[in-house]
Amino acid sequence: MQTSAVPDLAHTHARPAHWLATATAMSAVVALAGLLQPDHAGAGESGGGPATAAAAAPAPAPDATGVELPLECGGAPTAVVEQATGDLDGDGGPETVVAARCEAGSGTPPSGIYVLAGSRAGGPRVVATLLEPARRQSAGELAVRDGVVTAVLLGYSSPDVPRCCPDERETVKWQWSGGKFVESAEDGDDTGSV
């Protein structure tokens, strides 16, 4: 057997302890580099510290539970029959749209459609009324898509139609424009008899 003229080098024989030491050192370098990097999300903003990152998380949509709605029910309780959420005014925070009515033993009481937003005090509050109960319509399907509220409204063609059985149906939408909600008929509206 022929011997090598080069001396035996201990570091040319990798042992598990060497690999472990190398991996630990590399992990420490990567972790240190991560700590020293600037915060790219707030790099161009002043005061982009940890409090700013926590404030950037969107607030949840307001919960309609327990909110006093402007319905006159003569002592009867109110019921939320439909609910949808979405950013309606483009501020990045979601609002909640609710269709509510008085609970009645029979018939179909008229609905009100209301927009709820969070208040500075933390609780939700009514910020807009889209459908007044005085219009004597009931809200069916309710949706929020791309900042537009869409609802199916059921009504009556005459006072002779029983209040249990609406015979008119229309689809309307509301969109935030010029500092207020603007109502319009949906394209291809199905206004007419049910």
CSV table of C-alpha atoms in Angstrom, one decimal:
chain,number,residue,atom,x,y,z
A,1,MET,CA,0.0,0.0,0.0
A,2,GLN,CA,1.3,3.4,-0.9
A,3,THR,CA,1.2,6.2,1.6
A,4,SER,CA,0.3,9.8,0.7
A,5,ALA,CA,2.9,12.5,0.7
A,6,VAL,CA,0.3,15.0,2.0
A,7,PRO,CA,-0.4,14.8,5.7
A,8,ASP,CA,-3.8,13.5,6.8
A,9,LEU,CA,-6.0,16.6,7.4
A,10,ALA,CA,-8.6,16.2,10.1
A,11,HIS,CA,-11.1,18.6,8.5
A,12,THR,CA,-11.3,16.6,5.3
A,13,HIS,CA,-13.2,13.9,7.2
A,14,ALA,CA,-16.7,15.4,7.9
A,15,ARG,CA,-18.2,14.2,11.1
A,16,PRO,CA,-21.7,14.8,12.4
A,17,ALA,CA,-20.3,17.3,15.0
A,18,HIS,CA,-18.8,19.4,12.2
A,19,TRP,CA,-22.1,19.5,10.2
A,20,LEU,CA,-24.0,20.5,13.4
A,21,ALA,CA,-21.6,23.3,14.1
A,22,THR,CA,-21.8,24.5,10.5
A,23,ALA,CA,-25.6,24.4,10.5
A,24,THR,CA,-25.8,26.3,13.8
A,25,ALA,CA,-23.4,29.0,12.6
A,26,MET,CA,-25.4,29.4,9.4
A,27,SER,CA,-28.7,29.7,11.3
A,28,ALA,CA,-27.2,32.4,13.5
A,29,VAL,CA,-26.0,34.4,10.5
A,30,VAL,CA,-29.5,34.1,8.8
A,31,ALA,CA,-31.3,35.1,12.0
A,32,LEU,CA,-29.0,38.1,12.6
A,33,ALA,CA,-29.4,39.2,9.0
A,34,GLY,CA,-33.2,39.1,9.4
A,35,LEU,CA,-33.1,41.2,12.5
A,36,LEU,CA,-30.9,43.8,10.8
A,37,GLN,CA,-33.0,44.2,7.7
A,38,PRO,CA,-35.2,47.4,7.4
A,39,ASP,CA,-38.9,47.0,7.5
A,40,HIS,CA,-39.8,47.2,3.8
A,41,ALA,CA,-43.5,47.7,4.4
A,42,GLY,CA,-42.9,50.9,6.3
A,43,ALA,CA,-39.5,51.9,4.9
A,44,GLY,CA,-40.8,55.1,3.3
A,45,GLU,CA,-43.0,56.1,6.2
A,46,SER,CA,-42.0,57.9,9.3
A,47,GLY,CA,-42.7,56.1,12.6
A,48,GLY,CA,-43.0,52.7,10.8
A,49,GLY,CA,-42.4,50.8,14.1
A,50,PRO,CA,-44.2,47.8,15.6
A,51,ALA,CA,-47.2,49.9,16.6
A,52,THR,CA,-47.8,50.9,12.9
A,53,ALA,CA,-47.7,47.3,11.8
A,54,ALA,CA,-50.3,46.3,14.4
A,55,ALA,CA,-52.5,49.2,13.4
A,56,ALA,CA,-52.4,48.1,9.7
A,57,ALA,CA,-54.5,45.0,10.4
A,58,PRO,CA,-58.0,45.6,9.2
A,59,ALA,CA,-60.7,45.7,11.9
A,60,PRO,CA,-63.4,43.0,11.8
A,61,ALA,CA,-66.8,43.9,10.3
A,62,PRO,CA,-69.2,45.3,12.9
A,63,ASP,CA,-71.4,42.7,14.7
A,64,ALA,CA,-75.1,43.5,14.4
A,65,THR,CA,-75.9,41.7,17.7
A,66,GLY,CA,-77.3,44.2,20.3
A,67,VAL,CA,-77.2,47.2,18.0
A,68,GLU,CA,-80.3,49.4,18.4
A,69,LEU,CA,-81.8,49.8,15.0
A,70,PRO,CA,-84.2,52.7,14.1
A,71,LEU,CA,-87.3,50.5,13.9
A,72,GLU,CA,-90.5,51.4,15.6
A,73,CYS,CA,-92.0,48.0,16.7
A,74,GLY,CA,-94.4,49.1,19.4
A,75,GLY,CA,-92.6,47.1,22.1
A,76,ALA,CA,-92.2,44.0,19.9
A,77,PRO,CA,-88.6,42.7,19.4
A,78,THR,CA,-86.6,43.3,16.2
A,79,ALA,CA,-85.1,40.6,14.0
A,80,VAL,CA,-82.2,40.8,11.6
A,81,VAL,CA,-83.3,38.7,8.6
A,82,GLU,CA,-80.3,39.2,6.3
A,83,GLN,CA,-76.8,40.4,6.8
A,84,ALA,CA,-73.7,41.0,4.5
A,85,THR,CA,-70.3,42.7,5.0
A,86,GLY,CA,-67.8,44.5,2.8
A,87,ASP,CA,-65.9,47.8,2.4
A,88,LEU,CA,-68.6,50.2,1.1
A,89,ASP,CA,-66.8,53.5,1.2
A,90,GLY,CA,-63.3,52.5,0.1
A,91,ASP,CA,-61.6,53.2,3.5
A,92,GLY,CA,-60.2,49.7,3.8
A,93,GLY,CA,-62.4,48.8,6.7
A,94,PRO,CA,-65.5,46.6,6.3
A,95,GLU,CA,-69.0,47.7,7.1
A,96,THR,CA,-72.0,45.5,7.9
A,97,VAL,CA,-75.3,45.8,6.0
A,98,VAL,CA,-78.4,44.4,7.8
A,99,ALA,CA,-82.0,43.9,6.8
A,100,ALA,CA,-84.2,44.0,9.9
A,101,ARG,CA,-87.9,44.0,10.7
A,102,CYS,CA,-90.2,43.8,13.7
A,103,GLU,CA,-91.0,40.3,14.8
A,104,ALA,CA,-94.7,39.7,14.1
A,105,GLY,CA,-96.9,36.8,14.7
A,106,SER,CA,-98.2,36.8,11.1
A,107,GLY,CA,-97.8,38.6,7.8
A,108,THR,CA,-94.6,40.1,6.5
A,109,PRO,CA,-93.7,43.3,8.3
A,110,PRO,CA,-91.8,45.9,6.2
A,111,SER,CA,-88.0,45.8,6.5
A,112,GLY,CA,-85.4,48.5,7.0
A,113,ILE,CA,-81.9,48.1,5.6
A,114,TYR,CA,-79.1,49.7,7.6
A,115,VAL,CA,-75.4,50.2,7.3
A,116,LEU,CA,-73.3,49.6,10.4
A,117,ALA,CA,-69.8,50.9,11.0
A,118,GLY,CA,-67.4,50.7,14.0
A,119,SER,CA,-67.4,53.8,16.1
A,120,ARG,CA,-64.4,55.4,17.9
A,121,ALA,CA,-65.8,54.1,21.2
A,122,GLY,CA,-65.5,50.6,19.7
A,123,GLY,CA,-69.1,49.5,19.3
A,124,PRO,CA,-71.0,49.4,16.0
A,125,ARG,CA,-73.5,52.1,15.1
A,126,VAL,CA,-76.0,52.8,12.3
A,127,VAL,CA,-74.4,55.2,9.8
A,128,ALA,CA,-77.0,55.1,7.0
A,129,THR,CA,-80.5,53.9,6.3
A,130,LEU,CA,-80.8,52.4,2.8
A,131,LEU,CA,-84.4,51.3,3.0
A,132,GLU,CA,-87.0,53.0,5.2
A,133,PRO,CA,-89.7,50.7,6.6
A,134,ALA,CA,-92.2,53.4,5.5
A,135,ARG,CA,-91.7,52.2,1.9
A,136,ARG,CA,-93.6,49.1,3.0
A,137,GLN,CA,-91.2,46.6,1.3
A,138,SER,CA,-89.6,43.5,2.6
A,139,ALA,CA,-86.0,42.7,2.0
A,140,GLY,CA,-85.2,39.3,0.5
A,141,GLU,CA,-81.7,38.5,-0.7
A,142,LEU,CA,-78.9,40.9,0.5
A,143,ALA,CA,-75.3,41.0,-0.8
A,144,VAL,CA,-72.2,43.2,-0.8
A,145,ARG,CA,-69.9,42.8,-3.8
A,146,ASP,CA,-67.2,45.3,-4.9
A,147,GLY,CA,-68.5,48.0,-2.7
A,148,VAL,CA,-72.1,47.7,-4.0
A,149,VAL,CA,-75.1,46.6,-1.8
A,150,THR,CA,-77.7,44.6,-3.7
A,151,ALA,CA,-81.1,43.6,-2.4
A,152,VAL,CA,-84.2,42.0,-3.6
A,153,LEU,CA,-87.2,44.0,-2.4
A,154,LEU,CA,-90.7,42.5,-2.2
A,155,GLY,CA,-93.8,44.6,-2.2
A,156,TYR,CA,-97.5,44.8,-2.9
A,157,SER,CA,-99.3,46.1,-5.9
A,158,SER,CA,-102.4,47.3,-3.9
A,159,PRO,CA,-103.8,47.4,-0.4
A,160,ASP,CA,-106.0,44.4,-1.3
A,161,VAL,CA,-103.0,42.0,-1.6
A,162,PRO,CA,-102.7,40.0,1.7
A,163,ARG,CA,-99.6,41.0,3.7
A,164,CYS,CA,-98.4,37.5,3.8
A,165,CYS,CA,-97.9,37.3,0.0
A,166,PRO,CA,-96.0,40.0,-1.7
A,167,ASP,CA,-96.8,40.2,-5.4
A,168,GLU,CA,-94.0,42.6,-6.6
A,169,ARG,CA,-90.3,42.1,-6.8
A,170,GLU,CA,-87.5,44.4,-7.7
A,171,THR,CA,-83.7,44.3,-7.4
A,172,VAL,CA,-82.0,47.5,-6.3
A,173,LYS,CA,-78.5,48.5,-5.5
A,174,TRP,CA,-76.8,51.2,-3.5
A,175,GLN,CA,-73.3,52.5,-4.0
A,176,TRP,CA,-71.3,55.1,-2.0
A,177,SER,CA,-70.9,58.2,-4.3
A,178,GLY,CA,-70.3,61.8,-3.4
A,179,GLY,CA,-70.5,61.2,0.3
A,180,LYS,CA,-73.8,59.3,0.3
A,181,PHE,CA,-75.4,56.1,-0.8
A,182,VAL,CA,-77.1,56.4,-4.2
A,183,GLU,CA,-79.9,53.9,-5.0
A,184,SER,CA,-80.5,52.6,-8.5
A,185,ALA,CA,-82.3,49.7,-10.2
A,186,GLU,CA,-80.0,46.8,-11.0
A,187,ASP,CA,-79.3,46.3,-14.8
A,188,GLY,CA,-81.7,43.7,-16.2
A,189,ASP,CA,-84.0,44.4,-13.2
A,190,ASP,CA,-86.7,41.9,-12.7
A,191,THR,CA,-89.2,44.4,-11.4
A,192,GLY,CA,-92.7,43.0,-11.7
A,193,SER,CA,-94.9,40.3,-10.3
A,194,VAL,CA,-93.5,37.4,-8.2
